[in-house]
Amino acid sequence: MNLKELSSYLGLSQTTVSRALNGFPEVSEKTRQRVIEAAKVHGYMPSQSARGLATGKVGAIGHIIPLGNHQMINPHFSDFMAGVGIAYADFGIDIVMKICAQDEELATYRKLVKSNRVDGFVLQGPLVDDPRIDLLQTLGVPFVVHGRSAGATQPYNYLDVDNEGAFERATQFLVDFGHRDIALLNGMENMDFANKRRMGFLTGLQRAAIPARPELMFSQDMSEVYGYEVATKILPLPNPPTAFLCASKLVALGVMRAIADAGLIAGKDISVVTFDDDFGFLGTHAAVPQITCLRSSLYRAGTRVAHMMMAAVDDPLAISTEIWEPELVVGKSTGMKI
Amino acid sequence: MNLKELSSYLGLSQTTVSRALNGFPEVSEKTRQRVIEAAKVHGYMPSQSARGLATGKVGAIGHIIPLGNHQMINPHFSDFMAGVGIAYADFGIDIVMKICAQDEELATYRKLVKSNRVDGFVLQGPLVDDPRIDLLQTLGVPFVVHGRSAGATQPYNYLDVDNEGAFERATQFLVDFGHRDIALLNGMENMDFANKRRMGFLTGLQRAAIPARPELMFSQDMSEVYGYEVATKILPLPNPPTAFLCASKLVALGVMRAIADAGLIAGKDISVVTFDDDFGFLGTHAAVPQITCLRSSLYRAGTRVAHMMMAAVDDPLAISTEIWEPELVVGKSTGMKI
DNA sequence: ACAAACATCCAAAGCGCTTTGGGTGCTTCA
DNA sequence: TGAAGCACCCAAAGCGCTTTGGATGTTTGT
């Protein structure tokens, strides 16, 4: 069933039916109801190809996932995507997802734009100086960044958490408990968020006049194993850390496991603070120790980014930026230095 | 740059340019090269909306992810998707991904079909009796199932691993080592794969004339925590299992952790066998104990399903099915019952 | 040398929608 | 009472591509 068939069935012109369905005022309410009813009965939905051709908007947002940088395989990604996807649904928008080799990433953006497949892009996991932003700006496509990137000359839409402030605050928090030897288990520091967290950490130390100990600072993909291995390695050091600052709950769980293995007790012998993306998937929550954390919901960030994306498509010129302050939740994993 | 502009620039008709680009024979090789060159220089790519309208094929496959059933948040999903996505890229096809509430799943399929957004669907995680198969068959859309579902009346395209055979074999393997008290840590048994594994397990026991012990059989979402908690709970039983059969490496890792916590040694005191989807993301592989497993690559399954999908779109009538036999890899986690 | 076959190209229709630019009949106002 | 305004509807153009059904000139076969 297409527009032509539906309108001839109704004895109306295609114009009127189209307008009735799209909520234009030049149609009497009676006719509109009749049209809507008939459309539902016959299961009519406009062809997106045709509509895309006619309007120039295809009703889809591109999400490009380069393989090999572990983006897709971690829960941070999924949780964010869930938020985005649910929010899109309200707008009748869908995700065009491209999975590509890492060296084809920029070309993939180009292709999607040139072939008019999407109305815009959401960028995830921006690097410290991310070439994608430049590319999309010169291509003139609407986009929203989840996170930020330092090296862009022109303004752009983004939503980020205050990573630097959060890690400075966390450091301060630990310092206040008397800790001076704090290990930093950061994410990959070529990514902007991790870079900012590192800066926040260093600022926090500096404010307390504590010299940084580079041998206690790590940068890796955030996983449980990473936390476990690093903690296992550095806990037996002659001058071991008395506190850990982790970039993700996954990492923190690994650290907790190593602490337990070492016969120590978190919150007593050792303090642990982590950034917590607040995803609700880590099996039973009871199994997760109550780790002191800076919390900000990735899912909610996803829905917000989706809304910003819709706004960006509607008005490509108005740019908007948001920075969220994570919430400090004090758990049982932190305490005075002994 | 669109077709019209490109062809007038070249002094050719749209017909000829279109045919040159799409590899039709009615164009001289010289002209074709000239066209291709010009297209590259000017960055011309055909509008997918227009092409979709003209051909009826939109060059996209739908992947619908209902939220809440934990599909998206586990690595099994990601690994499969990676394979699919990379294979699609070779065909110039992209993924239209819809994330929806669980009770809107079927409606979402309908909508995508009616509005002509996709050329077909890939179904993941089929249930024992999956309503999606029926729906798509009545809608007349090409689709490929990763896995199988029992309750379909008509044939359909699928790729599955021999879950039943694999678990029977694994059970046999443990029985041969003298084990009689084997715990089954299965996935959700409303899903077809888990149901088949359970049947394989029971058949294996039956063949050895060992009565099943329902109190040692579990069915849950596959996670590390699940494995850890169940193992922790049943290891201290008066008549504890001497072997574990797990549905996923994640689960097995949890079991291994519980075994270590209990002061036991896997491969000596306790045997562990697991299904291994062979994903390459579990942090450093060195950290993962060498668990005896039945191995089948999810990534490769993804690429194969993608190819089957393309074939299904080209010829919706020819249906094809494949069942893969997982490989039994003997590791250090299994040994004679003591 | 002439018809038949071929190689190469083109004009125009059509895919299903939105949107422009009216048209028709009815009400309102001076 | 005539003009202006309004409510409601329609015909047709156009979005950018593919594809049908030739047209034109060039070879080939006998």
XYZ file of C-alpha atoms (C1' of nucleotides) in Angstrom:
736
model
C 0.000 0.000 0.000
C 1.487 3.329 -1.029
C 0.301 6.910 -0.971
C -1.306 6.712 -4.384
C -3.301 3.630 -3.557
C -4.324 4.923 -0.167
C -5.482 8.264 -1.510
C -7.437 6.802 -4.393
C -9.057 4.413 -1.954
C -10.059 7.379 0.164
C -11.138 9.437 -2.828
C -8.651 12.136 -1.905
C -5.592 13.560 -3.550
C -2.110 12.471 -2.519
C -1.524 16.016 -1.328
C -4.343 15.880 1.145
C -3.477 12.472 2.457
C 0.169 13.402 2.867
C -0.797 16.582 4.682
C -3.280 14.839 6.883
C -0.690 12.332 7.945
C 2.013 14.901 8.523
C -0.138 17.147 10.656
C -0.524 20.127 8.358
C -3.366 22.521 9.211
C -4.941 22.764 5.747
C -6.937 19.597 6.318
C -10.247 19.372 8.138
C -10.119 17.420 11.342
C -12.756 15.035 10.061
C -10.772 14.211 6.956
C -7.601 13.838 8.975
C -9.171 11.279 11.259
C -10.535 9.355 8.310
C -7.091 9.314 6.707
C -5.290 8.282 9.863
C -7.767 5.525 10.436
C -7.433 4.193 6.900
C -3.650 4.354 7.104
C -3.682 2.300 10.264
C -6.122 -0.241 8.903
C -4.135 -0.759 5.723
C -0.813 -0.567 7.495
C 0.392 2.287 5.385
C 3.763 3.791 6.208
C 5.559 6.194 3.889
C 8.570 4.840 2.102
C 11.633 6.336 3.692
C 13.525 6.328 0.425
C 10.840 8.382 -1.241
C 10.460 10.703 1.657
C 14.198 11.080 1.908
C 14.392 11.982 -1.744
C 11.624 14.516 -1.437
C 12.685 16.177 1.788
C 16.424 15.726 1.867
C 16.213 14.244 5.358
C 16.592 10.505 5.600
C 15.709 10.035 9.262
C 18.882 8.294 10.288
C 21.961 9.132 12.313
C 25.331 7.557 11.624
C 27.366 5.799 14.303
C 30.714 4.632 13.020
C 32.594 2.037 14.992
C 36.157 1.391 13.959
C 37.175 -2.110 14.869
C 40.280 -2.804 16.868
C 40.156 0.077 19.288
C 38.004 -1.976 21.617
C 35.229 0.520 21.460
C 32.482 -1.850 20.624
C 33.492 -4.606 22.943
C 33.083 -2.783 26.192
C 29.991 -2.117 28.197
C 30.554 1.628 28.224
C 29.723 1.611 24.566
C 26.628 -0.533 24.892
C 25.157 1.428 27.738
C 25.532 4.694 25.911
C 24.099 3.215 22.734
C 21.082 1.935 24.582
C 20.296 5.434 25.769
C 20.784 6.909 22.329
C 18.706 4.243 20.632
C 15.739 4.516 22.950
C 15.679 8.271 22.549
C 15.876 8.055 18.766
C 12.853 5.791 18.734
C 10.706 8.658 20.021
C 11.677 10.662 16.960
C 11.220 7.816 14.511
C 14.919 8.032 13.778
C 17.169 5.079 13.350
C 20.799 4.307 13.712
C 22.909 3.561 10.708
C 25.806 1.699 12.191
C 28.976 1.144 10.251
C 31.669 -1.150 11.502
C 34.914 -0.567 9.681
C 38.634 -1.142 9.785
C 40.450 1.495 11.738
C 42.220 3.018 8.762
C 38.962 3.417 6.896
C 37.198 5.393 9.535
C 37.392 8.828 7.965
C 36.607 7.461 4.511
C 33.531 5.824 5.968
C 32.259 9.143 7.277
C 32.833 10.648 3.842
C 30.969 7.880 2.087
C 27.968 8.046 4.353
C 27.720 11.772 3.791
C 28.228 11.661 0.042
C 25.676 8.942 -0.469
C 23.189 10.760 1.702
C 22.586 7.944 4.083
C 22.370 9.932 7.275
C 21.307 13.323 8.543
C 24.130 13.572 11.036
C 26.612 11.760 13.210
C 27.236 11.015 16.835
C 30.922 10.802 17.686
C 32.019 8.621 20.541
C 35.304 8.332 22.360
C 37.000 11.453 21.014
C 40.773 11.527 21.052
C 42.758 14.367 22.509
C 43.025 15.841 19.044
C 40.372 14.159 16.992
C 40.522 14.399 13.197
C 36.864 13.441 12.824
C 35.701 16.788 14.119
C 37.656 18.669 11.520
C 36.393 16.378 8.792
C 32.744 16.714 9.699
C 33.032 20.453 9.997
C 34.457 20.780 6.517
C 31.845 18.371 5.220
C 29.212 20.568 6.780
C 27.246 17.764 8.449
C 25.509 18.139 11.792
C 27.149 16.121 14.546
C 27.276 15.792 18.312
C 30.301 14.608 20.247
C 29.972 12.546 23.379
C 32.986 13.950 25.123
C 35.230 16.695 23.891
C 38.369 17.164 21.904
C 40.946 19.834 22.462
C 42.173 20.479 18.961
C 39.144 21.904 17.199
C 39.233 25.467 15.955
C 35.505 26.014 15.555
C 32.757 25.350 18.097
C 30.740 22.155 17.875
C 27.982 20.329 19.739
C 29.106 18.206 22.607
C 28.067 16.678 25.878
C 30.794 15.774 28.305
C 31.297 15.085 31.971
C 33.735 17.196 33.912
C 36.469 14.591 33.943
C 39.186 16.934 35.046
C 37.206 18.401 37.907
C 36.003 14.979 38.966
C 39.460 13.515 39.239
C 40.805 16.530 40.993
C 37.992 16.189 43.480
C 38.617 12.482 43.929
C 42.296 13.111 44.504
C 41.471 15.797 47.008
C 39.121 13.382 48.725
C 41.862 10.796 49.121
C 44.395 13.381 50.198
C 42.021 14.521 52.885
C 42.107 10.992 54.228
C 45.856 11.269 54.525
C 46.808 9.367 51.390
C 49.935 10.491 49.620
C 50.814 7.453 47.555
C 47.936 7.200 45.157
C 47.949 4.927 42.129
C 46.159 6.129 39.022
C 44.682 3.410 36.813
C 43.577 5.540 33.932
C 42.046 4.708 30.555
C 43.941 5.182 27.316
C 45.423 8.634 27.548
C 45.260 9.352 23.862
C 41.550 9.673 24.510
C 40.437 13.055 25.685
C 38.532 11.897 28.744
C 41.532 10.014 30.126
C 43.852 12.865 29.378
C 41.596 15.232 31.314
C 41.381 12.801 34.208
C 45.138 12.613 34.373
C 45.342 16.388 34.437
C 42.767 16.525 37.200
C 44.703 13.955 39.194
C 47.961 15.861 38.806
C 46.309 19.128 39.751
C 44.888 17.491 42.854
C 48.319 16.260 43.883
C 49.906 19.585 43.140
C 47.383 21.465 45.253
C 48.398 19.241 48.143
C 52.060 19.676 47.299
C 52.465 15.958 46.771
C 54.946 14.976 44.087
C 53.552 12.676 41.426
C 54.920 9.141 41.255
C 54.925 8.161 37.575
C 55.598 4.523 38.449
C 52.120 4.444 40.010
C 50.377 5.888 36.974
C 48.959 3.579 34.313
C 47.052 4.008 31.100
C 45.257 1.128 29.430
C 41.979 -0.142 28.101
C 39.591 -0.364 30.995
C 38.948 -3.948 31.999
C 38.759 -6.051 35.100
C 41.947 -7.863 34.202
C 43.818 -4.595 33.820
C 42.863 -3.557 37.339
C 43.739 -6.928 38.761
C 47.111 -7.209 37.116
C 48.329 -3.730 37.846
C 47.240 -3.867 41.458
C 48.799 -7.283 41.883
C 52.024 -5.901 40.514
C 52.291 -2.727 42.539
C 50.868 -3.768 45.901
C 54.044 -5.656 46.885
C 56.307 -2.727 46.003
C 58.602 -1.496 48.751
C 56.719 1.778 48.899
C 53.239 0.679 47.793
C 50.248 2.903 47.119
C 47.740 3.279 49.922
C 44.998 4.325 47.575
C 43.784 3.609 44.051
C 42.027 5.941 41.691
C 40.400 4.024 38.832
C 38.904 5.096 35.554
C 36.104 2.566 35.522
C 34.201 0.292 37.801
C 35.493 -2.647 35.785
C 39.039 -1.647 36.637
C 38.097 -1.034 40.242
C 36.601 -4.513 40.516
C 39.906 -5.938 39.368
C 41.727 -3.871 41.924
C 39.352 -5.042 44.663
C 40.019 -8.620 43.675
C 43.774 -8.090 43.860
C 43.409 -6.411 47.237
C 41.422 -9.362 48.529
C 43.989 -11.775 47.092
C 46.697 -9.894 48.922
C 44.828 -10.430 52.165
C 44.085 -6.765 52.546
C 40.785 -5.060 53.204
C 39.535 -2.246 51.040
C 38.362 0.757 52.997
C 40.678 -0.173 55.813
C 44.138 -1.105 54.571
C 43.683 0.378 51.148
C 41.326 2.958 49.689
C 39.744 2.742 46.276
C 37.890 5.414 44.355
C 36.588 4.937 40.856
C 34.708 6.649 38.128
C 31.396 4.850 37.770
C 29.469 5.011 34.534
C 26.530 3.630 36.387
C 25.633 0.815 34.082
C 23.200 -1.687 35.400
C 24.604 -4.850 33.934
C 27.297 -6.106 36.249
C 25.410 -9.228 37.213
C 23.796 -8.994 40.616
C 24.596 -5.700 42.195
C 24.975 -7.332 45.567
C 28.093 -9.007 44.291
C 29.699 -5.668 43.679
C 31.354 -4.145 46.705
C 30.283 -0.639 47.451
C 33.122 1.293 46.001
C 33.391 5.010 46.518
C 32.817 6.579 43.158
C 32.203 9.544 40.952
C 29.037 8.616 39.211
C 27.487 9.782 35.979
C 25.040 7.766 33.945
C 26.144 6.793 30.477
C 22.616 5.814 29.572
C 21.297 9.259 30.410
C 24.168 10.822 28.515
C 23.059 8.760 25.536
C 19.491 9.996 25.617
C 20.648 13.586 26.022
C 23.060 13.305 23.110
C 20.252 11.922 20.970
C 18.128 14.953 21.748
C 20.996 17.279 20.982
C 21.459 15.441 17.712
C 17.834 16.000 16.710
C 18.194 19.687 17.502
C 21.371 19.851 15.460
C 19.622 18.362 12.448
C 16.742 20.793 12.751
C 19.009 23.784 13.098
C 22.569 23.070 11.990
C 23.743 26.538 12.903
C 22.789 26.655 16.571
C 25.472 24.811 18.493
C 25.108 23.721 22.088
C 27.452 22.314 24.692
C 26.897 20.698 28.060
C 29.241 19.601 30.791
C 27.892 17.353 33.503
C 29.257 17.220 37.001
C 29.493 13.638 38.284
C 28.111 12.840 41.678
C 30.498 11.789 44.446
C 29.120 8.712 46.172
C 31.045 7.680 49.245
C 31.116 3.927 49.682
C 32.877 1.488 51.918
C 36.087 1.318 49.936
C 37.656 4.458 51.328
C 39.010 5.368 54.713
C 41.763 7.119 56.630
C 45.265 6.114 55.765
C 46.600 3.763 58.381
C 27.502 16.590 -7.135
C 24.710 14.402 -8.460
C 24.263 12.231 -11.524
C 22.879 15.004 -13.644
C 25.733 17.346 -12.907
C 28.326 14.670 -13.359
C 26.939 13.509 -16.678
C 26.543 16.984 -18.111
C 30.097 17.715 -17.012
C 31.216 14.630 -18.907
C 29.046 15.396 -21.914
C 27.270 12.070 -21.495
C 23.747 11.044 -20.684
C 22.740 10.010 -17.177
C 22.024 6.583 -18.567
C 25.562 6.078 -19.731
C 27.143 7.394 -16.562
C 24.897 5.275 -14.400
C 25.684 2.195 -16.467
C 29.383 2.903 -16.491
C 29.418 3.178 -12.725
C 27.318 0.086 -12.186
C 29.386 -2.114 -14.454
C 26.963 -2.682 -17.284
C 28.468 -3.953 -20.541
C 26.858 -1.446 -22.919
C 29.573 1.093 -22.232
C 32.946 1.213 -23.902
C 35.850 0.584 -21.598
C 37.340 3.940 -22.425
C 34.194 5.811 -21.483
C 33.824 3.761 -18.319
C 37.313 4.703 -17.152
C 36.667 8.324 -17.882
C 33.445 8.209 -15.884
C 34.960 6.397 -12.950
C 37.836 8.822 -12.859
C 35.537 11.843 -12.910
C 33.341 10.343 -10.231
C 36.327 9.852 -7.981
C 37.691 13.322 -8.604
C 34.385 15.002 -7.859
C 33.566 12.660 -5.029
C 30.328 11.528 -6.575
C 28.354 8.842 -4.836
C 24.781 7.950 -5.771
C 22.123 9.038 -3.317
C 20.902 5.967 -1.540
C 17.413 7.361 -1.212
C 17.127 7.837 -4.938
C 18.671 4.511 -5.729
C 16.450 2.842 -3.215
C 13.395 4.392 -4.767
C 14.425 3.343 -8.230
C 15.546 -0.184 -7.484
C 13.483 -1.165 -4.494
C 16.623 -2.196 -2.630
C 17.849 0.159 0.030
C 21.170 -1.473 0.825
C 20.601 -1.953 4.516
C 19.908 -4.837 6.837
C 17.919 -4.453 10.031
C 19.204 -5.557 13.413
C 16.658 -5.067 16.135
C 17.818 -5.083 19.725
C 15.138 -5.207 22.363
C 16.366 -3.639 25.544
C 16.161 -5.446 28.820
C 16.991 -8.922 27.693
C 20.666 -8.175 28.161
C 21.384 -8.899 24.560
C 23.290 -5.805 23.787
C 25.282 -5.594 26.941
C 27.245 -8.778 26.544
C 30.331 -9.437 24.528
C 28.736 -12.289 22.623
C 26.604 -9.752 20.909
C 29.441 -7.379 20.104
C 31.708 -10.028 18.715
C 29.046 -11.342 16.384
C 28.133 -7.838 15.286
C 31.726 -7.059 14.490
C 31.864 -10.001 12.103
C 28.597 -9.066 10.483
C 29.538 -5.433 10.122
C 32.900 -6.050 8.550
C 31.379 -8.447 6.033
C 28.592 -6.014 5.139
C 31.172 -3.378 4.355
C 32.420 -5.466 1.432
C 28.956 -5.327 -0.059
C 28.443 -1.643 0.601
C 25.601 -2.584 2.902
C 24.935 -0.996 6.219
C 23.285 -1.891 9.430
C 20.091 -0.224 10.463
C 20.028 -0.798 14.166
C 16.903 -0.296 16.189
C 16.958 -0.361 19.936
C 13.477 -0.748 21.335
C 11.482 -1.662 24.393
C 10.904 -5.359 24.687
C 7.176 -5.209 24.081
C 7.665 -3.215 20.916
C 9.962 -5.646 19.237
C 7.544 -7.168 16.748
C 5.990 -3.810 15.963
C 9.457 -2.508 15.213
C 10.037 -5.226 12.653
C 6.737 -4.361 11.049
C 7.508 -0.684 10.883
C 10.887 -1.198 9.337
C 9.379 -3.384 6.673
C 6.405 -1.174 5.924
C 8.509 1.952 5.615
C 10.962 0.157 3.388
C 13.984 0.890 5.447
C 15.753 -2.421 5.058
C 16.157 -5.247 2.593
C 16.171 -7.921 5.239
C 16.848 -8.841 8.832
C 19.341 -10.771 10.878
C 17.791 -12.389 13.938
C 19.940 -12.983 16.964
C 19.359 -15.012 20.064
C 16.306 -16.978 18.912
C 14.026 -18.345 21.589
C 12.896 -21.935 21.715
C 9.743 -20.907 19.926
C 10.442 -17.555 18.421
C 7.528 -15.421 17.184
C 9.797 -13.279 15.052
C 10.299 -16.058 12.549
C 6.608 -16.433 11.961
C 6.175 -12.710 11.626
C 8.922 -12.255 9.077
C 7.695 -15.186 7.060
C 4.214 -13.756 6.786
C 5.688 -10.340 6.003
C 7.663 -11.977 3.233
C 10.992 -10.343 4.073
C 14.329 -12.105 3.648
C 15.998 -12.929 6.937
C 18.753 -15.062 8.402
C 18.731 -16.465 11.906
C 21.875 -16.829 13.920
C 20.838 -19.940 15.759
C 17.657 -21.883 15.286
C 14.174 -22.047 16.637
C 12.117 -25.146 17.003
C 8.630 -23.875 16.408
C 8.709 -22.761 12.807
C 6.545 -24.540 10.281
C 8.314 -23.417 7.129
C 12.031 -23.582 6.377
C 14.184 -20.482 6.824
C 17.795 -19.422 6.549
C 19.923 -20.077 9.565
C 23.430 -20.654 10.770
C 23.836 -22.456 14.044
C 26.415 -24.402 15.976
C 25.633 -27.925 17.029
C 24.879 -27.023 20.613
C 23.231 -30.283 21.463
C 26.002 -32.421 20.017
C 28.651 -30.248 21.590
C 27.268 -30.542 25.084
C 26.691 -34.228 24.741
C 30.291 -34.581 23.692
C 31.507 -32.431 26.564
C 29.504 -34.481 29.018
C 30.883 -37.663 27.546
C 34.371 -36.213 27.893
C 33.880 -35.544 31.597
C 32.226 -38.899 32.156
C 35.221 -40.594 30.568
C 37.337 -38.949 33.243
C 35.184 -40.576 35.858
C 33.004 -37.632 36.745
C 29.458 -38.375 37.731
C 28.465 -35.247 39.598
C 28.568 -32.595 36.950
C 27.149 -29.117 37.395
C 25.592 -27.428 34.394
C 25.821 -23.650 34.325
C 23.669 -22.996 31.323
C 22.457 -19.816 29.672
C 18.812 -18.776 29.734
C 16.904 -21.870 28.746
C 14.088 -20.033 27.034
C 16.696 -19.426 24.376
C 17.051 -22.174 21.859
C 20.810 -22.593 22.141
C 20.634 -23.118 25.897
C 17.720 -25.477 25.569
C 19.668 -27.570 23.091
C 22.727 -27.589 25.333
C 20.656 -28.827 28.197
C 19.274 -31.611 26.055
C 22.779 -32.545 24.961
C 23.919 -32.591 28.560
C 21.028 -34.804 29.618
C 21.586 -37.165 26.705
C 25.238 -37.431 27.647
C 24.336 -38.359 31.207
C 21.700 -40.783 30.062
C 24.097 -42.572 27.742
C 26.347 -43.144 30.758
C 23.374 -44.166 32.860
C 24.012 -41.329 35.280
C 20.912 -39.810 36.842
C 20.638 -36.055 36.400
C 20.868 -33.901 39.517
C 18.534 -30.946 38.993
C 20.011 -29.118 41.967
C 23.260 -28.866 40.028
C 21.644 -27.414 36.919
C 21.382 -23.665 36.506
C 20.059 -21.336 33.875
C 20.918 -17.652 33.835
C 22.379 -14.825 31.827
C 25.969 -15.656 31.165
C 28.306 -13.507 33.219
C 31.384 -13.871 35.347
C 29.438 -13.120 38.486
C 26.912 -15.820 37.692
C 29.659 -18.424 37.479
C 31.313 -17.210 40.621
C 28.192 -17.127 42.722
C 26.783 -20.454 41.685
C 30.104 -22.231 42.106
C 30.619 -20.600 45.476
C 27.208 -21.798 46.510
C 27.428 -25.408 45.387
C 31.061 -26.268 46.051
C 30.479 -26.598 49.830
C 27.496 -28.912 49.351
C 27.660 -32.270 51.106
C 27.782 -34.037 47.769
C 29.469 -31.400 45.612
C 30.038 -31.537 41.870
C 33.442 -32.691 40.716
C 33.059 -31.068 37.360
C 31.504 -27.971 35.827
C 30.068 -27.562 32.375
C 29.649 -23.888 31.494
C 27.819 -22.110 28.727
C 30.345 -19.359 28.249
C 33.908 -18.508 29.009
C 32.679 -15.624 31.126
C 30.817 -18.048 33.326
C 33.789 -20.395 33.407
C 36.064 -17.597 34.553
C 33.725 -16.988 37.454
C 33.770 -20.653 38.302
C 37.551 -20.723 38.161
C 37.669 -17.803 40.555
C 35.357 -19.560 42.968
C 37.431 -22.709 42.730
C 40.581 -20.766 43.533
C 38.819 -19.024 46.418
C 37.847 -22.421 47.786
C 41.494 -23.402 47.812
C 40.970 -25.988 45.101
C 42.874 -26.483 41.900
C 41.098 -26.705 38.578
C 42.209 -29.653 36.505
C 43.140 -31.522 39.625
C 40.463 -31.263 42.305
C 37.771 -30.029 39.979
C 37.273 -30.162 36.245
C 35.842 -27.354 34.153
C 34.665 -27.441 30.560
C 33.106 -24.499 28.825
C 31.673 -23.399 25.558
C 34.036 -20.783 24.179
C 32.792 -18.233 21.699
C 36.387 -17.423 21.018
C 36.228 -13.698 21.394
C 39.532 -11.970 21.589
C 38.760 -9.268 24.071
C 39.192 -10.691 27.547
C 42.079 -8.443 28.412
C 45.442 -10.125 28.230
C 44.982 -13.720 27.246
C 47.761 -14.771 29.550
C 45.540 -13.902 32.478
C 42.946 -16.395 31.347
C 43.553 -19.919 32.516
C 43.571 -22.498 29.810
C 40.155 -23.944 30.194
C 39.086 -27.009 28.244
C 36.481 -25.823 25.803
C 34.254 -26.353 22.843
C 35.216 -23.555 20.587
C 33.410 -21.832 17.757
C 34.123 -18.319 16.614
C 31.271 -15.871 16.945
C 33.085 -13.418 14.741
C 33.308 -15.926 11.917
C 29.685 -16.833 12.406
C 28.908 -13.154 11.980
C 30.707 -12.870 8.663
C 29.064 -16.033 7.398
C 25.603 -14.859 8.396
C 26.240 -11.610 6.574
C 27.052 -13.514 3.404
C 23.967 -15.660 3.787
C 21.970 -12.485 4.239
C 23.249 -11.037 0.990
C 22.352 -14.244 -0.802
C 18.901 -14.182 0.740
C 18.289 -10.666 -0.523
C 19.420 -11.595 -4.018
C 17.298 -14.699 -4.121
C 14.585 -14.721 -1.466
C 13.350 -18.140 -2.496
C 16.524 -20.170 -2.103
C 16.905 -20.967 1.570
C 20.080 -22.288 3.099
C 21.035 -23.708 6.464
C 24.353 -24.455 8.120
C 25.277 -26.177 11.334
C 28.801 -25.793 12.588
C 30.546 -28.330 14.741
C 32.554 -26.682 17.521
C 36.130 -27.759 18.085
C 37.027 -29.532 21.321
C 40.159 -27.965 22.760
C 41.560 -29.797 25.755
C 43.116 -27.422 28.267
C 44.502 -27.684 31.762
C 41.179 -27.403 33.548
C 40.160 -31.029 33.178
C 41.471 -34.230 34.666
C 40.568 -37.586 36.172
C 38.184 -37.529 39.027
C 40.064 -37.941 42.256
C 27.544 -4.129 -51.940
C 23.651 -4.713 -48.902
C 21.400 -6.546 -45.010
C 22.143 -8.084 -40.583
C 24.457 -7.729 -36.348
C 26.769 -5.210 -33.074
C 28.682 -1.531 -30.129
C 27.658 2.570 -28.044
C 24.939 5.909 -26.500
C 20.488 8.618 -25.285
C 15.553 10.545 -24.118
C 12.149 9.799 -21.160
C 9.393 7.244 -17.897
C 8.917 5.899 -13.346
C 10.017 4.779 -8.284
C 6.737 7.205 -3.866
C 6.846 10.904 -1.571
C 6.563 16.374 -0.414
C 5.492 20.876 -1.744
C 4.278 24.759 -4.721
C 0.836 27.319 -6.601
C -3.372 27.523 -7.307
C -8.835 26.433 -7.467
C -13.521 26.069 -5.509
C -17.162 27.147 -2.755
C -18.636 29.308 1.483
C -18.690 32.876 5.012
C -17.884 37.576 6.529
C -17.763 42.465 6.270
C -18.724 47.162 4.699
C -24.488 43.148 -2.939
C -19.791 42.682 -4.189
C -15.210 42.057 -2.556
C -12.319 39.992 0.575
C -11.123 36.277 3.404
C -11.183 31.604 4.717
C -11.373 26.505 4.792
C -10.493 22.798 2.229
C -8.798 20.448 -1.399
C -6.109 19.247 -5.882
C -2.850 18.877 -10.158
C 1.638 18.744 -11.196
C 6.484 19.476 -10.522
C 10.482 17.755 -8.576
C 13.793 15.013 -5.506
C 18.138 11.688 -7.955
C 18.444 7.594 -9.442
C 17.597 3.111 -12.710
C 15.808 1.125 -16.718
C 13.080 0.614 -20.932
C 12.961 1.114 -25.607
C 15.010 2.946 -29.103
C 18.603 5.691 -32.210
C 22.958 6.117 -34.509
C 26.897 4.779 -36.620
C 30.223 0.832 -37.491
C 31.317 -4.041 -38.514
C 30.509 -8.298 -40.194
C 28.859 -11.964 -43.305
C 27.769 -13.591 -47.821
